[in-house]
Amino acid sequence: MSQLNDLPRPFTRFAAQPYTPNIGAVIHGLDLSQPLDAATQEELRQALARHEVLFFRDQQLTPAQQVAFTRTFGQVAEVKAFFPRLEAHPEIEIVESTAERPSAASNWHADITWREQPPLGTSLYAQVIPATGGDTLWSSQTQAYERLPAGLKTYLETLTAVHTWEISGWTEYLLRKDASGDELKATRAKYPPVEHPVVRVHPITGKKILYVNPTFTSHIKGLSRSLSDALLADLFTRAQVPEVQARLQWAPGTLAVWDNRSTQHYAVGDFFPQHRKLHRITITADKTF
């Protein structure tokens, strides 16, 4: 795969307007309901790697069209079972909050880093948007790494972190579903903790990424618990400063696509009891990095 610096620029099939100086771009000039040719799809993959999250406004998409467009970036096989799915399109999860069941992923995380091959990215399409609130934020882990002191960068590149779903609240969720604990035991057996380097390299840009997140990273191997907790607490804050973030105010017809390798995200839970509903597709690859 070509390194980003070797790829042609600027883009010829659309305009990419930077959303902030450090992360994000609004893509103009594409109707995503129509099939895209190979050159346009390749430029979109370049744009996603470069900007880390892409925003498309005023798109009118059927579920089938969202699935077809999302395949531009990778595979769309089902990888989760914690949200309801569209019956006709099981690739699509329904992420919904109502007055009766308010919910939002109000925590910084990258999706499913507790898998050996985490998702490559995500496509999220607005269906019902609150009159106010309900924004989503993304944080650049590329920028978080680049802002570290040189000596700390060198040290972190020698470290490995353990990622597990068990620190994220899923343990309690599974016990509520099955008080006997059998489902929890089965899930622990199916998805044991995994290890990832604290610093990873993006396969397209060649840039280094700070690859830890507070929702799924439990500890750093080889360090005492106190040292591990202190170091991780410091690293987590690196992604939580506005300078490395983009905050999207959703609108009807907005589609966001983000690179799960180089970003974290946070859904702001400030809109209850308003209704919020989005269609999400997880993008996978046989090899994420």
Short mmCIF file of C-alpha atoms in Angstrom, two decimals:
data_model
loop_
_atom_site.label_atom_id
_atom_site.label_comp_id
_atom_site.label_asym_id
_atom_site.label_seq_id
_atom_site.Cartn_x
_atom_site.Cartn_y
_atom_site.Cartn_z
CA MET A 1 0.00 0.00 0.00
CA SER A 2 1.27 3.45 -0.95
CA GLN A 3 2.44 5.79 1.77
CA LEU A 4 0.39 8.99 1.99
CA ASN A 5 3.33 11.23 1.09
CA ASP A 6 3.66 9.34 -2.19
CA LEU A 7 0.03 9.89 -3.18
CA PRO A 8 -1.04 12.64 -5.57
CA ARG A 9 -2.65 15.81 -4.23
CA PRO A 10 -4.82 17.78 -4.24
CA PHE A 11 -7.96 15.69 -4.74
CA THR A 12 -9.44 15.85 -8.19
CA ARG A 13 -12.89 14.27 -7.68
CA PHE A 14 -14.11 16.42 -4.76
CA ALA A 15 -13.12 19.28 -2.49
CA ALA A 16 -11.89 18.54 1.04
CA GLN A 17 -12.38 21.58 3.30
CA PRO A 18 -10.36 21.23 6.54
CA TYR A 19 -12.70 21.18 9.52
CA THR A 20 -10.03 22.17 12.03
CA PRO A 21 -6.28 22.69 11.56
CA ASN A 22 -5.51 19.26 13.03
CA ILE A 23 -8.38 16.87 12.32
CA GLY A 24 -11.39 16.51 10.06
CA ALA A 25 -12.57 17.62 6.62
CA VAL A 26 -15.91 18.42 5.04
CA ILE A 27 -16.21 16.76 1.63
CA HIS A 28 -17.98 18.77 -1.08
CA GLY A 29 -19.06 17.79 -4.56
CA LEU A 30 -20.22 14.18 -4.12
CA ASP A 31 -23.67 12.61 -4.17
CA LEU A 32 -23.17 9.46 -2.13
CA SER A 33 -26.45 7.96 -3.35
CA GLN A 34 -24.76 7.40 -6.71
CA PRO A 35 -22.07 4.78 -7.44
CA LEU A 36 -18.53 6.14 -7.20
CA ASP A 37 -15.83 5.19 -9.66
CA ALA A 38 -12.57 3.59 -8.57
CA ALA A 39 -10.58 6.83 -8.74
CA THR A 40 -13.03 8.66 -6.49
CA GLN A 41 -13.05 5.82 -4.00
CA GLU A 42 -9.25 5.80 -3.87
CA GLU A 43 -9.15 9.54 -3.27
CA LEU A 44 -11.70 9.15 -0.44
CA ARG A 45 -9.48 6.54 1.22
CA GLN A 46 -6.57 8.97 0.93
CA ALA A 47 -8.69 11.76 2.40
CA LEU A 48 -9.79 9.61 5.33
CA ALA A 49 -6.22 8.64 6.15
CA ARG A 50 -5.06 12.26 5.93
CA HIS A 51 -7.94 13.96 7.78
CA GLU A 52 -8.98 11.04 10.04
CA VAL A 53 -12.69 11.94 10.01
CA LEU A 54 -14.76 13.03 7.00
CA PHE A 55 -18.10 14.84 7.07
CA PHE A 56 -20.64 14.74 4.25
CA ARG A 57 -23.60 17.13 4.51
CA ASP A 58 -27.05 17.02 2.88
CA GLN A 59 -26.90 13.41 1.74
CA GLN A 60 -30.13 11.48 1.07
CA LEU A 61 -29.28 7.80 1.49
CA THR A 62 -31.26 4.61 1.73
CA PRO A 63 -29.81 1.90 3.96
CA ALA A 64 -28.61 0.04 0.87
CA GLN A 65 -26.85 3.16 -0.41
CA GLN A 66 -25.12 3.74 2.93
CA VAL A 67 -23.88 0.15 2.89
CA ALA A 68 -22.67 0.47 -0.71
CA PHE A 69 -20.83 3.72 -0.01
CA THR A 70 -19.24 2.44 3.20
CA ARG A 71 -17.70 -0.45 1.25
CA THR A 72 -15.44 2.22 -0.29
CA PHE A 73 -13.35 1.99 2.88
CA GLY A 74 -13.37 -1.72 3.72
CA GLN A 75 -15.49 -4.68 4.66
CA VAL A 76 -18.85 -4.18 6.38
CA ALA A 77 -19.37 -7.56 8.01
CA GLU A 78 -21.30 -7.67 11.28
CA VAL A 79 -18.96 -7.36 14.28
CA LYS A 80 -21.19 -6.30 17.19
CA ALA A 81 -24.33 -7.58 18.85
CA PHE A 82 -25.10 -4.91 21.46
CA PHE A 83 -27.35 -2.71 19.32
CA PRO A 84 -30.44 -3.67 17.29
CA ARG A 85 -29.95 -4.03 13.56
CA LEU A 86 -31.98 -3.30 10.48
CA GLU A 87 -33.63 -6.55 9.50
CA ALA A 88 -33.11 -6.01 5.78
CA HIS A 89 -29.55 -4.72 6.26
CA PRO A 90 -27.88 -6.44 9.24
CA GLU A 91 -24.67 -4.51 8.50
CA ILE A 92 -26.41 -1.46 9.99
CA GLU A 93 -26.73 -0.95 13.73
CA ILE A 94 -29.44 1.36 15.07
CA VAL A 95 -27.90 3.73 17.59
CA GLU A 96 -30.89 5.34 19.26
CA SER A 97 -31.76 7.32 22.37
CA THR A 98 -35.36 8.00 23.42
CA ALA A 99 -37.04 9.62 26.39
CA GLU A 100 -37.81 6.14 27.71
CA ARG A 101 -34.32 4.77 27.10
CA PRO A 102 -31.80 7.64 27.08
CA SER A 103 -28.27 6.65 26.10
CA ALA A 104 -25.07 8.04 24.63
CA ALA A 105 -21.49 6.78 24.52
CA SER A 106 -20.27 9.68 26.66
CA ASN A 107 -16.74 8.38 27.09
CA TRP A 108 -13.58 8.69 25.04
CA HIS A 109 -12.84 5.47 23.17
CA ALA A 110 -11.78 3.82 19.95
CA ASP A 111 -14.11 1.01 18.96
CA ILE A 112 -13.38 -2.56 19.98
CA THR A 113 -9.65 -2.24 20.62
CA TRP A 114 -10.07 -5.39 22.73
CA ARG A 115 -9.95 -7.42 19.49
CA GLU A 116 -6.71 -8.56 17.89
CA GLN A 117 -7.90 -6.89 14.68
CA PRO A 118 -9.97 -3.87 15.77
CA PRO A 119 -12.30 -2.13 13.29
CA LEU A 120 -10.73 0.02 10.60
CA GLY A 121 -13.41 2.67 10.88
CA THR A 122 -17.08 3.59 11.12
CA SER A 123 -19.79 5.17 8.99
CA LEU A 124 -22.51 7.00 10.96
CA TYR A 125 -25.57 8.51 9.26
CA ALA A 126 -28.10 10.86 10.87
CA GLN A 127 -31.74 9.73 10.99
CA VAL A 128 -33.33 11.74 13.83
CA ILE A 129 -31.42 14.66 15.31
CA PRO A 130 -32.26 16.63 18.50
CA ALA A 131 -33.15 20.29 18.11
CA THR A 132 -30.12 21.07 20.27
CA GLY A 133 -27.26 18.98 21.63
CA GLY A 134 -26.19 15.47 20.73
CA ASP A 135 -22.87 16.46 19.13
CA THR A 136 -20.06 13.97 18.55
CA LEU A 137 -16.38 14.72 19.12
CA TRP A 138 -13.32 13.09 17.59
CA SER A 139 -9.74 13.30 18.81
CA SER A 140 -6.64 12.79 16.68
CA GLN A 141 -4.31 10.22 18.19
CA THR A 142 -1.75 11.18 15.56
CA GLN A 143 -1.71 14.73 16.91
CA ALA A 144 -1.76 13.45 20.50
CA TYR A 145 1.43 11.49 19.77
CA GLU A 146 3.13 14.30 17.87
CA ARG A 147 2.67 16.68 20.82
CA LEU A 148 4.49 14.39 23.27
CA PRO A 149 8.00 15.25 24.48
CA ALA A 150 10.71 13.50 22.46
CA GLY A 151 11.96 11.42 25.38
CA LEU A 152 8.46 10.22 26.24
CA LYS A 153 7.85 9.23 22.61
CA THR A 154 10.97 7.06 22.66
CA TYR A 155 9.96 5.40 25.94
CA LEU A 156 6.37 4.73 24.86
CA GLU A 157 7.54 2.96 21.73
CA THR A 158 9.02 0.24 23.94
CA LEU A 159 5.72 -0.46 25.74
CA THR A 160 2.77 -2.78 25.24
CA ALA A 161 -0.71 -2.23 26.68
CA VAL A 162 -3.48 -4.68 27.53
CA HIS A 163 -6.98 -4.01 26.19
CA THR A 164 -10.14 -5.65 27.51
CA TRP A 165 -13.89 -5.07 27.30
CA GLU A 166 -14.27 -6.01 30.97
CA ILE A 167 -13.36 -2.52 32.24
CA SER A 168 -15.94 -0.79 30.03
CA GLY A 169 -19.21 -1.69 31.76
CA TRP A 170 -19.97 -4.71 29.60
CA THR A 171 -19.48 -7.02 32.59
CA GLU A 172 -22.43 -5.39 34.36
CA TYR A 173 -24.45 -5.43 31.14
CA LEU A 174 -23.92 -9.16 30.65
CA LEU A 175 -24.81 -9.90 34.26
CA ARG A 176 -28.04 -7.94 33.89
CA LYS A 177 -28.87 -10.03 30.84
CA ASP A 178 -27.97 -13.32 32.53
CA ALA A 179 -27.69 -13.29 36.30
CA SER A 180 -26.31 -16.83 36.30
CA GLY A 181 -23.03 -15.52 34.88
CA ASP A 182 -22.97 -18.09 32.09
CA GLU A 183 -23.05 -15.48 29.33
CA LEU A 184 -20.27 -13.53 31.05
CA LYS A 185 -18.13 -16.65 31.26
CA ALA A 186 -18.77 -17.47 27.60
CA THR A 187 -17.86 -13.93 26.52
CA ARG A 188 -14.67 -14.00 28.59
CA ALA A 189 -13.69 -17.25 26.89
CA LYS A 190 -14.49 -15.91 23.42
CA TYR A 191 -12.85 -12.50 23.88
CA PRO A 192 -9.87 -12.68 26.24
CA PRO A 193 -7.69 -9.58 26.78
CA VAL A 194 -5.39 -8.65 23.90
CA GLU A 195 -2.13 -6.73 23.68
CA HIS A 196 -1.33 -3.80 21.41
CA PRO A 197 1.75 -1.57 21.19
CA VAL A 198 1.24 1.74 22.98
CA VAL A 199 2.45 3.42 19.79
CA ARG A 200 1.26 2.09 16.43
CA VAL A 201 2.04 3.11 12.86
CA HIS A 202 -0.76 3.97 10.44
CA PRO A 203 -0.49 1.69 7.39
CA ILE A 204 -1.29 4.47 4.89
CA THR A 205 0.18 7.65 6.36
CA GLY A 206 3.17 6.01 8.01
CA LYS A 207 2.54 8.33 10.99
CA LYS A 208 2.73 7.17 14.60
CA ILE A 209 -0.42 6.92 16.71
CA LEU A 210 -0.89 6.98 20.47
CA TYR A 211 -2.89 3.77 20.79
CA VAL A 212 -4.46 3.69 24.25
CA ASN A 213 -7.96 4.72 25.34
CA PRO A 214 -9.63 5.00 28.75
CA THR A 215 -12.57 2.72 27.92
CA PHE A 216 -10.66 -0.41 26.92
CA THR A 217 -6.97 -0.06 27.92
CA SER A 218 -6.56 -1.66 31.36
CA HIS A 219 -2.81 -1.49 32.02
CA ILE A 220 0.70 -1.41 30.58
CA LYS A 221 2.68 -4.61 30.72
CA GLY A 222 5.80 -4.70 32.84
CA LEU A 223 4.89 -1.71 35.01
CA SER A 224 3.55 -1.74 38.54
CA ARG A 225 -0.15 -0.96 38.80
CA SER A 226 0.54 2.47 40.30
CA LEU A 227 3.03 3.42 37.56
CA SER A 228 0.78 2.03 34.84
CA ASP A 229 -2.25 3.90 36.12
CA ALA A 230 -0.30 7.15 36.39
CA LEU A 231 1.17 6.88 32.89
CA LEU A 232 -2.15 5.94 31.30
CA ALA A 233 -3.94 8.77 33.09
CA ASP A 234 -1.43 11.20 31.61
CA LEU A 235 -1.74 9.71 28.11
CA PHE A 236 -5.54 9.73 28.22
CA THR A 237 -5.54 13.47 28.86
CA ARG A 238 -3.45 14.02 25.72
CA ALA A 239 -6.51 13.17 23.61
CA GLN A 240 -8.85 15.33 25.65
CA VAL A 241 -7.60 18.80 24.75
CA PRO A 242 -9.51 20.93 22.21
CA GLU A 243 -6.48 21.49 19.99
CA VAL A 244 -6.59 17.88 18.73
CA GLN A 245 -10.38 17.61 18.50
CA ALA A 246 -13.22 18.15 16.05
CA ARG A 247 -16.80 18.62 17.29
CA LEU A 248 -19.64 17.91 14.86
CA GLN A 249 -23.10 19.43 15.18
CA TRP A 250 -25.32 16.92 13.44
CA ALA A 251 -28.01 17.87 10.94
CA PRO A 252 -30.44 15.79 8.90
CA GLY A 253 -28.58 14.16 6.02
CA THR A 254 -25.16 14.32 7.67
CA LEU A 255 -22.86 11.32 7.30
CA ALA A 256 -19.58 10.98 9.20
CA VAL A 257 -16.85 8.45 8.39
CA TRP A 258 -13.87 8.10 10.71
CA ASP A 259 -10.64 6.16 10.93
CA ASN A 260 -10.84 4.06 14.10
CA ARG A 261 -7.09 3.45 14.02
CA SER A 262 -6.06 7.06 14.46
CA THR A 263 -8.96 8.61 16.39
CA GLN A 264 -11.05 8.35 19.51
CA HIS A 265 -14.62 9.64 19.74
CA TYR A 266 -17.14 10.81 22.33
CA ALA A 267 -20.93 11.16 22.02
CA VAL A 268 -22.18 14.11 24.06
CA GLY A 269 -25.13 13.11 26.25
CA ASP A 270 -26.65 16.56 26.72
CA PHE A 271 -29.87 16.17 24.73
CA PHE A 272 -32.08 13.95 26.89
CA PRO A 273 -35.07 13.45 26.68
CA GLN A 274 -34.94 14.42 23.00
CA HIS A 275 -34.94 11.68 20.37
CA ARG A 276 -31.67 10.86 18.60
CA LYS A 277 -31.23 8.07 16.06
CA LEU A 278 -28.33 7.21 13.74
CA HIS A 279 -27.41 4.30 11.49
CA ARG A 280 -23.93 2.94 12.10
CA ILE A 281 -21.80 0.60 10.00
CA THR A 282 -18.53 -0.78 11.34
CA ILE A 283 -15.73 -1.02 8.77
CA THR A 284 -13.37 -3.97 9.10
CA ALA A 285 -10.30 -5.38 7.40
CA ASP A 286 -8.50 -8.70 7.58
CA LYS A 287 -5.50 -6.78 8.94
CA THR A 288 -6.12 -3.44 10.63
CA PHE A 289 -2.48 -2.31 10.93
#
